[in-house]
Structures are given as structure tokens and as C-alpha cells.
Coordinates of C-alpha atoms in Angstrom, one line a residue:
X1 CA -25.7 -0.5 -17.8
X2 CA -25.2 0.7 -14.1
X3 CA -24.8 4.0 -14.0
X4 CA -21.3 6.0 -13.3
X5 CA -20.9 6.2 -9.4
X6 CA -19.9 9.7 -8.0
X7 CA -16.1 9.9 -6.2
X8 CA -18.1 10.4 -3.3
X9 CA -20.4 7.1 -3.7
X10 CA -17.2 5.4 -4.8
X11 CA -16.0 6.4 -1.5
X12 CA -19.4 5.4 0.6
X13 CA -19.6 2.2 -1.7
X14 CA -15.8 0.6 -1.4
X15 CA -16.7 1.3 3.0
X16 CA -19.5 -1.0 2.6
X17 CA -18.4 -3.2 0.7
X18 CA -15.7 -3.9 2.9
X19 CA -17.7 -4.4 5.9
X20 CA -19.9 -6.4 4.2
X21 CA -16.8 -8.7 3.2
X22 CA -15.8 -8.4 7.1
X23 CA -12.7 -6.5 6.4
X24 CA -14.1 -3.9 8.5
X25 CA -15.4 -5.5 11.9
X26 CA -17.5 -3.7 13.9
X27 CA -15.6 -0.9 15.9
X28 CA -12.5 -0.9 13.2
X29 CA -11.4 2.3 12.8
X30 CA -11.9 3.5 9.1
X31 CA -8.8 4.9 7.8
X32 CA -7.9 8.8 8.0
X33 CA -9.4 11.1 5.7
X34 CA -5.8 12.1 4.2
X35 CA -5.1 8.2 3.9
X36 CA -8.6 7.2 2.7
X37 CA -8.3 10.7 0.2
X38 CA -4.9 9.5 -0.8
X39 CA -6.4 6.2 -1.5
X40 CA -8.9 6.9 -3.5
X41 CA -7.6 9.5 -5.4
X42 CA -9.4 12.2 -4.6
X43 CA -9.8 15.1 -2.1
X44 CA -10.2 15.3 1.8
X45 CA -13.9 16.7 1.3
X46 CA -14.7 14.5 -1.0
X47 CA -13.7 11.9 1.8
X48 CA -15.4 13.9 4.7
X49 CA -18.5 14.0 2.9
X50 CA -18.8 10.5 2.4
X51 CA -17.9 9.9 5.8
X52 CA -20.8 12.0 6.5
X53 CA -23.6 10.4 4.5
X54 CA -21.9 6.8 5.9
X55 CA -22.5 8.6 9.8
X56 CA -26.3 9.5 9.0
X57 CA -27.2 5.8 7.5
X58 CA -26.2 4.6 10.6
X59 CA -23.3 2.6 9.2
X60 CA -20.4 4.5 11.0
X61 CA -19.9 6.8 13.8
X62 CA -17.4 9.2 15.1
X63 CA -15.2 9.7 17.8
X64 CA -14.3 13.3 18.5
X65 CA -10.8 13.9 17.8
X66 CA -10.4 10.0 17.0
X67 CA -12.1 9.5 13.8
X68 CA -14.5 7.4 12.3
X69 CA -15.5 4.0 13.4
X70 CA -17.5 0.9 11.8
X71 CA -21.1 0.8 13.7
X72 CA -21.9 -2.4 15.2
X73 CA -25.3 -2.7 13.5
X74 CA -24.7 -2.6 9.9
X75 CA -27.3 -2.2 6.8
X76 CA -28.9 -5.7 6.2
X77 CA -26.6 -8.2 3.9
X78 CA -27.1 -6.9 0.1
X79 CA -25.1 -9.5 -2.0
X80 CA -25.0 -7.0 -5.2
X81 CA -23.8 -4.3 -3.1
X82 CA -20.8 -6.7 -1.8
X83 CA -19.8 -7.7 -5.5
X84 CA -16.7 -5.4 -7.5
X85 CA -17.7 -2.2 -8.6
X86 CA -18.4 -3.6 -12.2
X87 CA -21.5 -3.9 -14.6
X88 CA -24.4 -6.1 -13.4
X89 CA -23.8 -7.9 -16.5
X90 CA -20.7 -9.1 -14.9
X91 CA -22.5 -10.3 -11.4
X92 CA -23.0 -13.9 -10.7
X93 CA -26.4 -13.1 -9.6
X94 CA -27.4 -11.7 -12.6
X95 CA -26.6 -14.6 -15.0
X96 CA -28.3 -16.9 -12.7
X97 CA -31.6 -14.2 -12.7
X98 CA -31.5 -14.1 -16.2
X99 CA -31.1 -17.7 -17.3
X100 CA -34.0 -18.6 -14.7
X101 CA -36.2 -16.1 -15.9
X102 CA -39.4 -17.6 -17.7
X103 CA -39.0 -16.9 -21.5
X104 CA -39.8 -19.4 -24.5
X105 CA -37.9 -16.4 -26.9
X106 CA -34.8 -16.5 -25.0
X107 CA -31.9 -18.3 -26.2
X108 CA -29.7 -19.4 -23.2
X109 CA -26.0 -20.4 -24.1
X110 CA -24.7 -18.9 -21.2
X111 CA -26.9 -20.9 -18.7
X112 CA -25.2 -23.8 -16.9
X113 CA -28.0 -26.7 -17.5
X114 CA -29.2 -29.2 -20.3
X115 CA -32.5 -27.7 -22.1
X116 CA -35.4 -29.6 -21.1
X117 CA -36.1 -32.2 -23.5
X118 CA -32.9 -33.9 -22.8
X119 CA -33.3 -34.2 -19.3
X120 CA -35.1 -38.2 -18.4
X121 CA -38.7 -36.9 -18.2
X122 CA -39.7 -40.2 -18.7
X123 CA -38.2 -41.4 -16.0
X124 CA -38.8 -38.9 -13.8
X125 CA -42.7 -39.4 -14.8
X126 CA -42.5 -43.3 -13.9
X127 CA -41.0 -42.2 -10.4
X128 CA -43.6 -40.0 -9.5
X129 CA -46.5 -42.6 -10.5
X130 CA -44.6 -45.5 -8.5
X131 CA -44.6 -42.7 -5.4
X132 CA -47.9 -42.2 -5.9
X133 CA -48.4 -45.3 -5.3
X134 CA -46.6 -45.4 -2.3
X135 CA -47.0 -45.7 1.6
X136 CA -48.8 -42.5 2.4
X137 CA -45.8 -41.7 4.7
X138 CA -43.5 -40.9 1.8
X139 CA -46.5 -38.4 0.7
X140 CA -47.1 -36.7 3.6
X141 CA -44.1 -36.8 6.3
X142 CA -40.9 -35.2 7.1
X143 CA -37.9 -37.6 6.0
X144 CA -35.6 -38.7 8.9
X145 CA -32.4 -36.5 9.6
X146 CA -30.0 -38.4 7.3
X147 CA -33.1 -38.9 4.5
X148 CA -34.3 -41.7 2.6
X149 CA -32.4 -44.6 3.6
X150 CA -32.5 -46.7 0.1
X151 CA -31.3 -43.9 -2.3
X152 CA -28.4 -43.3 0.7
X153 CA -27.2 -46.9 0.4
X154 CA -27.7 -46.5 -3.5
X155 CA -25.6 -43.3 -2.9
X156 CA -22.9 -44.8 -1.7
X157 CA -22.7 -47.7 -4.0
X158 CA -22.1 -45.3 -6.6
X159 CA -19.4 -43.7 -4.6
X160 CA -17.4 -47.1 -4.2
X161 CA -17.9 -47.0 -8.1
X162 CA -15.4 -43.9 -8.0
X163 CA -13.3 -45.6 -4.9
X164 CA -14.5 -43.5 -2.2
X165 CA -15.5 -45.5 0.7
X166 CA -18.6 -44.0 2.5
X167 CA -21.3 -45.4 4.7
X168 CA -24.7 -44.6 4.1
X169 CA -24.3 -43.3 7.8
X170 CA -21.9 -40.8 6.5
X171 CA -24.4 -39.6 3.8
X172 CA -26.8 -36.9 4.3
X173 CA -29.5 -36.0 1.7
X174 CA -31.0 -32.2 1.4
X175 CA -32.7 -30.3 -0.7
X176 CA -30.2 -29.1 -3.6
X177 CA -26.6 -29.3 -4.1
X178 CA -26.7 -25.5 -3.4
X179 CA -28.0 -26.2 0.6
X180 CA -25.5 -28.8 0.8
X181 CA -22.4 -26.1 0.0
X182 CA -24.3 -23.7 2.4
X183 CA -24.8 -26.5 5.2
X184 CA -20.8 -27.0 4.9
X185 CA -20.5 -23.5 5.1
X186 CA -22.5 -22.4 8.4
X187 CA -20.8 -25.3 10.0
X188 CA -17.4 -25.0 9.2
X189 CA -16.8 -20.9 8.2
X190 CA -17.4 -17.2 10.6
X191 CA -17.0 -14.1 9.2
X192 CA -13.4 -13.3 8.3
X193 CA -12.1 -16.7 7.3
X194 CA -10.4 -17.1 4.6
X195 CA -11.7 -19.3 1.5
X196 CA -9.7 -20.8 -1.5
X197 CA -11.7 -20.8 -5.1
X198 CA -10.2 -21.8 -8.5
X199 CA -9.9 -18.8 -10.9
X200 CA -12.1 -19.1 -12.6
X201 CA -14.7 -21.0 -10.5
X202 CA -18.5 -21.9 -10.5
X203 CA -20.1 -18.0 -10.3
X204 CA -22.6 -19.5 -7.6
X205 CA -19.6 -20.2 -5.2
X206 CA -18.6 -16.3 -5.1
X207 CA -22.5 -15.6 -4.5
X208 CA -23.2 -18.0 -2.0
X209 CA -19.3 -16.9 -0.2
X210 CA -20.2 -13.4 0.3
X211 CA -23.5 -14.3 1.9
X212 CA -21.0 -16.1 4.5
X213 CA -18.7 -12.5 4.6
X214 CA -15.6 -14.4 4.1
X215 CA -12.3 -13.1 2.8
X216 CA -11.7 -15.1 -1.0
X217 CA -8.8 -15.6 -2.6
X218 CA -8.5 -17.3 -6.0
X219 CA -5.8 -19.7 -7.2
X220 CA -5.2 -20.2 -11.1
X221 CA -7.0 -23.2 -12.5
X222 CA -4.9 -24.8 -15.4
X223 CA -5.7 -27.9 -17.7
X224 CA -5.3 -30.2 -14.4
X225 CA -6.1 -28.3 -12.2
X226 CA -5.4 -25.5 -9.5
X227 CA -2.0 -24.5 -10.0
X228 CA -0.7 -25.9 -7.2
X229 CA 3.1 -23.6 -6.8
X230 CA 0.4 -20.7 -6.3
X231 CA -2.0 -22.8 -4.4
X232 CA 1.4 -23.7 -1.7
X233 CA 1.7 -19.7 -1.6
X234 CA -2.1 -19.4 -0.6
X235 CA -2.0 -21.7 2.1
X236 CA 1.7 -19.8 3.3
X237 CA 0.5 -16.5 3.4
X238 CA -3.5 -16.2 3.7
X239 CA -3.8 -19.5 6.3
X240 CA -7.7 -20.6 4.7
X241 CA -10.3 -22.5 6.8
X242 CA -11.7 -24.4 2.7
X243 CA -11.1 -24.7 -0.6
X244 CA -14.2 -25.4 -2.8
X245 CA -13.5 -27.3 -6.4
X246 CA -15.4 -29.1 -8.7
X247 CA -14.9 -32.9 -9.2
X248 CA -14.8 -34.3 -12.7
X249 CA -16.0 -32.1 -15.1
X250 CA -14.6 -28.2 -14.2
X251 CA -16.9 -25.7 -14.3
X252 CA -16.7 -23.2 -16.0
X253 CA -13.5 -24.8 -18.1
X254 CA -14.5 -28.0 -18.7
X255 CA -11.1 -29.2 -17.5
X256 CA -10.4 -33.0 -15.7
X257 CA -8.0 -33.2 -12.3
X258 CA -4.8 -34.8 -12.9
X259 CA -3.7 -37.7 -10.4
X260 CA -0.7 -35.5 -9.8
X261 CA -2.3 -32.5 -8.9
X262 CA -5.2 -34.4 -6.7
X263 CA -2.1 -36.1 -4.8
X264 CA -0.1 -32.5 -4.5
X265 CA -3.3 -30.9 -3.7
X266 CA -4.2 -33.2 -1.0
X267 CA -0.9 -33.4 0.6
X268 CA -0.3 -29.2 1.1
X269 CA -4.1 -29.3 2.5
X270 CA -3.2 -31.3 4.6
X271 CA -0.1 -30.0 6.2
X272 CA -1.9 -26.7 6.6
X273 CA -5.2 -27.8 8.0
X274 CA -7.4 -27.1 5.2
X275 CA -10.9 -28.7 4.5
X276 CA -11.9 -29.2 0.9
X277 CA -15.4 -29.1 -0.4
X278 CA -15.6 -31.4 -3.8
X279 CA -18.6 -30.8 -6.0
X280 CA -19.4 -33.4 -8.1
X281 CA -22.3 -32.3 -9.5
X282 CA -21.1 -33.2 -13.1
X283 CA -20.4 -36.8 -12.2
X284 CA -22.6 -38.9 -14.8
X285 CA -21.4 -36.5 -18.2
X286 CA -18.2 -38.5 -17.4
X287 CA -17.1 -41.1 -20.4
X288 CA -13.8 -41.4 -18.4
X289 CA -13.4 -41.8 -14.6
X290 CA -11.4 -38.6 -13.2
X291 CA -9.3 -39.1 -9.9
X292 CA -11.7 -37.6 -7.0
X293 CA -10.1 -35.9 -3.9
X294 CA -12.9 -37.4 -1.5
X295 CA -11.4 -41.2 -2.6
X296 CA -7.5 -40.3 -2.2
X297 CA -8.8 -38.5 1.4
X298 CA -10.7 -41.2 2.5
X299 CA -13.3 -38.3 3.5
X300 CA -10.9 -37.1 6.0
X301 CA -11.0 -33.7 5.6
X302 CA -13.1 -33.8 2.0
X303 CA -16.6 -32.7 2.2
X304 CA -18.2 -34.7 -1.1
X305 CA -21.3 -33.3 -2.5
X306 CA -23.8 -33.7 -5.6
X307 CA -27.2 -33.3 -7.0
X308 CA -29.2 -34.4 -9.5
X309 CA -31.0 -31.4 -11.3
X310 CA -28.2 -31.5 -14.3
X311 CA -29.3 -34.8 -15.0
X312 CA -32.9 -35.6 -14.1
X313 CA -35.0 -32.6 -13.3
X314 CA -34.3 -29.1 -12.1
X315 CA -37.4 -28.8 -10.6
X316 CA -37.3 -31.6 -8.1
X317 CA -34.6 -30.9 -6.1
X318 CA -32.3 -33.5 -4.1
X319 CA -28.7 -33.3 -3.4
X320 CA -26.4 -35.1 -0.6
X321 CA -23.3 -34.9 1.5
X322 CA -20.8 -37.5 1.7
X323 CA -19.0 -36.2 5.2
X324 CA -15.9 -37.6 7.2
X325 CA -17.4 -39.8 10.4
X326 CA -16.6 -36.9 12.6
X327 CA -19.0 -34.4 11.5
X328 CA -22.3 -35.9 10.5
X329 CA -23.5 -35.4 13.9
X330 CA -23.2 -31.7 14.0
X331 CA -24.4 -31.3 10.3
X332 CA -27.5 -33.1 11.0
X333 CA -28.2 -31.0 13.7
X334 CA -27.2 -27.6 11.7
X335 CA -30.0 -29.2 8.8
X336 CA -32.4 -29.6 10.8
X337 CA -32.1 -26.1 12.7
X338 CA -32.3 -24.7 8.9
X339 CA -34.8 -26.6 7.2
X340 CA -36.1 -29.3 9.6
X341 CA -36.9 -32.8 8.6
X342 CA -36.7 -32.2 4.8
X343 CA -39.0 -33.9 2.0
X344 CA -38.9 -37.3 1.2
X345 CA -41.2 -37.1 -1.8
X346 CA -38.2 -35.8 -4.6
X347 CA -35.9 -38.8 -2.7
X348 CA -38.1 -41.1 -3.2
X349 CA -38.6 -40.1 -7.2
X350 CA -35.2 -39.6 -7.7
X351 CA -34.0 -42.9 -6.3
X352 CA -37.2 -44.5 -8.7
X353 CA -35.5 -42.5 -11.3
X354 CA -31.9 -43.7 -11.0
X355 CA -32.5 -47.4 -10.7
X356 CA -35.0 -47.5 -14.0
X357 CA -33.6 -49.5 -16.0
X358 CA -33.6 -46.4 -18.6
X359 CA -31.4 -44.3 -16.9
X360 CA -28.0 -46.2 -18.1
X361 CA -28.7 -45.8 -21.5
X362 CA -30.5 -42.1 -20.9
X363 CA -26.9 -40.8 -19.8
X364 CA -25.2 -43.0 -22.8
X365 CA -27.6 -41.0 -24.6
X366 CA -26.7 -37.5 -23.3
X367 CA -22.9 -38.8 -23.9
X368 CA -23.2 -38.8 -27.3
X369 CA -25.2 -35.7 -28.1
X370 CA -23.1 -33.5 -26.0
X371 CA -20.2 -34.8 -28.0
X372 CA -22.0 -33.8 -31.1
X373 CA -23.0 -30.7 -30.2
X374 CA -19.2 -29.6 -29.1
X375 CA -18.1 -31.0 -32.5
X376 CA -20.6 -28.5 -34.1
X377 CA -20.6 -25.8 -31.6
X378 CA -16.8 -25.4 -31.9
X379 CA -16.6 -24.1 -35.3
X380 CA -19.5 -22.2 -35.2
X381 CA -17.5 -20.6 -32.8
X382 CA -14.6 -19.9 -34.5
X383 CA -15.7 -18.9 -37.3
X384 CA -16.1 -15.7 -35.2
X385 CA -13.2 -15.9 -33.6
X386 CA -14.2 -17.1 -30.3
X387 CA -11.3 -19.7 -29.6
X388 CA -11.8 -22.9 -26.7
X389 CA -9.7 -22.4 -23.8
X390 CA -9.5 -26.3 -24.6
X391 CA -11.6 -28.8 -25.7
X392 CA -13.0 -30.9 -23.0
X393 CA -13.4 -34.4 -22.6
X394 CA -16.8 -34.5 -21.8
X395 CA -19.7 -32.0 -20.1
X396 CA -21.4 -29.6 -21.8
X397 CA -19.1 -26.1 -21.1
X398 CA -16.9 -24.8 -23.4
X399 CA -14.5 -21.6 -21.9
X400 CA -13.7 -19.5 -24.7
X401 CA -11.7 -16.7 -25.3
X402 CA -12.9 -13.8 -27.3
X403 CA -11.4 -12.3 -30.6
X404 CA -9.4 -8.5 -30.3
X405 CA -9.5 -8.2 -26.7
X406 CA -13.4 -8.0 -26.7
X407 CA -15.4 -7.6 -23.4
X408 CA -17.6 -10.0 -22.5
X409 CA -19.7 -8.2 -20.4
X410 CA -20.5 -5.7 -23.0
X411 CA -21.0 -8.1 -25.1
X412 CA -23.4 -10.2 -23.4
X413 CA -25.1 -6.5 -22.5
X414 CA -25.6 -6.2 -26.1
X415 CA -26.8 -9.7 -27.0
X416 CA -29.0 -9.9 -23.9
X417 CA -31.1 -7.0 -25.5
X418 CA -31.3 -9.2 -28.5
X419 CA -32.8 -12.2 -26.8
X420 CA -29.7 -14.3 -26.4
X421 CA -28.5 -14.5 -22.1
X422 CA -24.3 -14.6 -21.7
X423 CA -22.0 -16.1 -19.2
X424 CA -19.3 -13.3 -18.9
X425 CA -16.0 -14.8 -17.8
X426 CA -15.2 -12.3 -14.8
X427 CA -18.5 -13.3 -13.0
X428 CA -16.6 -16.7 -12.6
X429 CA -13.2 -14.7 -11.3
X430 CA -12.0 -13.8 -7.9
X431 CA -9.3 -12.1 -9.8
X432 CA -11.2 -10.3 -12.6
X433 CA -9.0 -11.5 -15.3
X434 CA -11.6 -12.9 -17.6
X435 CA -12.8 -10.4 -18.9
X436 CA -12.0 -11.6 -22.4
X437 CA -13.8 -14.8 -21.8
X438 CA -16.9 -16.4 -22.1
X439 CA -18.6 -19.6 -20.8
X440 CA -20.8 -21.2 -23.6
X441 CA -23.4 -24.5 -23.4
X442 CA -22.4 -26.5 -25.9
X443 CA -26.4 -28.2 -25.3
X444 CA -28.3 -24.4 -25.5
X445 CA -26.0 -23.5 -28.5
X446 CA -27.4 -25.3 -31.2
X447 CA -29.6 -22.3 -32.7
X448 CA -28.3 -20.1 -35.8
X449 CA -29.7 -17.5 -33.9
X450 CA -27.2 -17.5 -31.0
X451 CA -24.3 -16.8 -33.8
X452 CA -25.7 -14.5 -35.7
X453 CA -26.8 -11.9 -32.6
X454 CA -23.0 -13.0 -32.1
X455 CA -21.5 -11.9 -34.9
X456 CA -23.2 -8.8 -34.9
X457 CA -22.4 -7.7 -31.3
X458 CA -18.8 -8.6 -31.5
X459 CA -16.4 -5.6 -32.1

């Protein structure tokens, strides 16, 4: 557990964090020591002393008779210092250091991926002998800018499958579905700008945003979608640059888009400007089609991404961007100044890969033990008490709510000591409201083990 921070750190720390968050520019003058004292709760010494300590790191400065002032160099970027003054056990950064951490003991039902003997090894085997086989270009050079032309015309094939109409001119491959987020945000966001999230939201979204030091605001995610009365407020008062969503398959509730709320959503964003980033990472645990922002758009102002390390391999990485005409230009340029050329080699297995003629029934496959093991994880569940948020069509994420107002960071501080890694439900909230719920993977769920350590940490 991270230790208690003194009134002065609290003082020092809640400074930072909001320079770090751009709150503070550089040369903002910090607030009074009466006003911050009065703020904080605390006394004008305690304030002065912190002020102090912030002077001689070099992170503010003073003006004689005009008060303290943010520094223009600041400490470098540290994204646990920029998250809410809560237990590591709540960070996004933890649960993704936790669940990536190499141990065969561990049970992982708070990690966000399929274990890995039900990912298409096979597959993914035949693809890298028919690359070996290849021209020694796709061995040994950079790809071109856009990347591997066959698996972008295959790319958008699949699109038109969910009725967005996309050019493989408009699609841009990269490395992960992670770079392609962070492409789309060095090219669209600066420091201050305000970004929409759903409440709760994918934890790696609030990570990769305060790397980008923009303001976030959350808007309530229901069992259609973003709330979309609150969402009309957000765009009103806060005037955002994005909103970022998942497509299909919500993570972390496992919820589907409505065609009403796609339509509303698309219409207040927009009226007010607003560019949407649609992750569709999830796409191929559909059994039924959801409506997808990108198709109603028409990749006007929807930015449609995916990967394919849910469903093929996690360690070969390949994702894509599906961008309006407009911008393809500048992203390619914004690629290449970040990573260059790029690989060919995991292109050229993952389009082997998706075109086997095993793939299909692979995913029919996955279909119907995910279905299974919700049907069995779901009582299991509440035999403790730990109720679904709802059951979800399809994926592999349940979003549960835990019995008499337990925390789930404490609990998954106490399970985590027994082996067993937690997805705390405030790690996925702007607003911190979750702190009664817990995301579980129906796929990593299916030892007794899991429910046991369960039981016996629950209060």
C-alpha cells in the first residue's frame, strides 16, 4: 500500500500534479498561501513550506512581493505522479504491469486478453513459415508509409463488411493499436485540450492521455452507450478537441452502442466540432453486428482503429488506422517522424493469418467458449455476491459490482498477495465512482482458485 502522504507532500503533490495535467502553464501564478491553505485544509506554514521544497526542485519560483510562479522547465513527465492521489492498486499502470509480468503461478482475471492457448497459434505458425518463405524484402526492409498493401485492401474489405467505406489509401498500418491512439493523439491534441472518455473507459486511455497533459472529463457510459443528455453538457461547457470510445464490444462493461445513441452522438459532435477516435479492437468477439460511428460518419471526423493481438498473437504486433481523406497525409508524416518505415514482417503474418482458411471457424470457436465460460463464470460469481453490471452479448468482460460496499482496490491488494492480479473499477474512472466495481475475464476465470482467494478476501 502507498504510504500516507504528509499535509505538506499533499500540498507539493496536488502542485505537480496539476502542472503535469497542464492546469498550471508555465508562468501561472500558484494560488496565495491563505487560498492554497484554505484549500487544502491546512495552515499557511504548512503551505509556505511546500512552496519552499517546490522552489528548491526547481519546479516554481518566486516573485518578491508577487508570489509564486510555475517554472518553465518542469520535472520530466512521471505518469504515476499525474494519476489521483489513490493506492497503486487503483493505477492503470499498475494493472497493466502486473498482468504483463512473467509468472506461470499467477492467475489473471483482471487482465484484458484471452490466455494463450486460445489464441490461433496455428495459424499464426503457418504465417510465419509462408513469410519465411517469402521475398527477402518482406524479411529484411522497412514497409512503405501506408504498410503492406494486400492486408490494407483486406482491411478495408472487412470494413465495408461493417458499412464503412474506406480506401486502402485511407488505411494506415502501425505497430499496435496502442501507437495508432497515440499517432491520433500527437496529431490532433497540445497540452490543455480538453478530451471526452466514457466513465468507465479502457484504463489505457487515461494512461496514454496524461502522457499527452490533456484536461479529461468523463461522461457516464450506460447499456447503450455514453449518456448522451450529459455528453450535450460536456460539449456546452468544457468545448473538447476528441472523444475516444470503444466500438462493439465496451470495455470494461461489455456493453453494445445503440443506433440511437450512435446517431445522437454523431450529430452533437458534429455541431460542436468534435473528432471521435473509435476503437474497435474487439471487432471479431462479435456474434451480432453493432452500429459503428466510423460507418454513419463516413470517416468524416471518426478516426477508426484496431489491432489484432486479442485475437491472433500478443506478441506480434499490427494495428491500423482507418482516417478521413484529409489527414492521411499529415499522419503518415507524423509515423514516420516517430517510428520510421515500420516492419512488414508481423503484416505480412497477420494478413497469412487472417485469410487461412482456419481463421473463420477459429473465431466461431472462441464464440462459443467465451459464451460458456460467462454461463459458468456468472454464478461462480454470485455465489459471492459479486453481481454483473449486465450480461453482455458477447466478449470476454464482465463489469461487476461488489457485495456491502466493498473496495476493490483493497481487495485486489489482498488477492494480489495471494497470486490472483485484479482490475479495480476506479482505474477505469475519470470520475472515481467505481470503486465498488470490478472488471473480470470471463476466459482467465475458469480456475477454482480465483474464487476461493475471492471469497476469502472479500469483507
Amino acid at each position: 500500500m502507498k504510504a500516507t502522504l504528509t499535509r505538506i507532500e499533499t500540498v507539493m503533490a496536488d502542485v505537480k500534479a496539476k502542472i503535469a495535467t497542464v492546469i498550471y502553464m508555465p508562468g501561472t501564478r500558484l494560488p496565495s498561501v491563505r487560498a492554497a491553505a484554505k484549500s487544502h485544509g491546512c495552515s499557511p506554514s504548512t503551505v509556505v513550506e511546500a512552496y519552499e521544497r517546490l522552489q528548491t526542485e526547481g519546479v516554481i519560483y518566486s516573485r518578491p512581493g508577487a508570489g509564486f510562479y510555475v517554472a518553465d522547465i518542469t520535472a520530466p513527465l512521471s505518469l504515476a505522479d499525474m494519476s489521483p492521489n489513490l493506492d497503486r492498486a487503483v493505477d492503470p499502470l499498475w494493472i497493466s504491469r502486473q498482468s504483463l509480468e512473467p509468472s506461470n503461478s499467477a492467475l489473471k482475471p483482471g487482465c484484458g486478453w484471452l490466455p494463450p492457448d486460445w489464441l490461433y497459434e496455428e495459424g499464426m505458425r503457418r504465417g510465419l513459415r509462408q513469410v519465411a518463405r517469402a521475398d527477402s524484402q518482406v524479411i529484411s526492409e522497412y514497409a512503405t508509409p501506408l504498410g503492406l498493401l494486400a492486408l490494407r485492401q483486406l482491411l478495408a474489405r472487412r470494413m465495408a463488411g461493417l458499412g464503412i467505406d474506406a480506401e486502402p489509401s485511407q488505411v494506415i498500418l502501425t505497430e499496435s493499436g496502442t501507437q495508432s491512439i497515440d499517432l491520433i493523439f500527437r496529431f490532433l491534441l497540445s497540452p490543455g485540450d480538453t478530451v471526452v472518455v466514457d466513465d468507465p473507459c479502457y484504463f489505457n486511455f487515461h494512461a496514454l492521455l496524461r502522457a499527452h497533459r490533456v484536461k479529461v472529463v468523463g461522461v457516464p457510459y450506460t447499456p447503450t452507450g455514453p449518456d448522451v443528455d450529459t455528453f450535450a453538457t460536456i460539449l456546452e461547457e468544457h468545448k473538447p478537441r476528441l472523444y475516444i470510445t470503444n466500438a462493439a464490444i465496451h470495455n470494461p462493461t461489455g456493453a453494445t452502442l445503440s443506433p440511437a445513441t450512435a446517431y445522437r452522438v454523431l450529430q452533437l459532435a458534429q455541431a460542436a466540432g468534435l473528432y471521435i477516435i473509435e476503437d474497435d479492437i474487439f471487432a471479431d468477439f462479435e456474434t451480432t453486428p453493432a452500429p459503428r460511428l466510423a460507418a454513419l460518419d463516413g470517416l468524416s471526423r471518426v478516426f477508426y482503429i484496431g489491432s489484432f493481438s486479442k485475437t491472433l498473437s500478443a506478441s506480434l504486433r499490427c494495428g491500423y488506422i482507418a482516417a478521413p481523406v484529409e489527414w492521411v497525409e499529415s499522419l503518415l508524416d507524423l509515423k514516420i517522424a516517430t517510428g520510421f518505415g515500420g516492419g512488414q514482417l508481423a503484416a505480412a503474418v497477420v494478413l497469412s493469418a487472417l485469410t487461412d482458411s482456419g481463421y473463420r471457424k477459429h473465431m466461431s470457436t472462441i464464440h462459443t467458449r467465451l459464451a460458456r465460460a460467462r454461463a459458468q463464470t456468472v454464478p461462480r460469481l454470485a455465489t459471492l455476491g459479486i453481481v454483473p453490471w449486465l450480461i453482455p452479448q458477447a466478449g470476454m468482460f464482465l463489469w461487476c459490482k461488489l457485495p456491502h460496499n466493498n473496495s476493490a482496490a483493497i481487495l485486489a491488494s489482498r488477492c494480489l498477495a495471494q497470486g490472483v492480479v485484479l482490475a479495480p473499477g476506479n482505474a477505469f474512472s475519470q470520475s472515481q465512482n467505481a470503486e465498488c466495481f470490478m472488471r473480470f475475464n470471463v476466459a482467465q476465470a475458469n480456475d477454482a482458485r480465483i474464487f476461493k482467494v475471492l471469497a476469502g478476501a472479500l469483507d
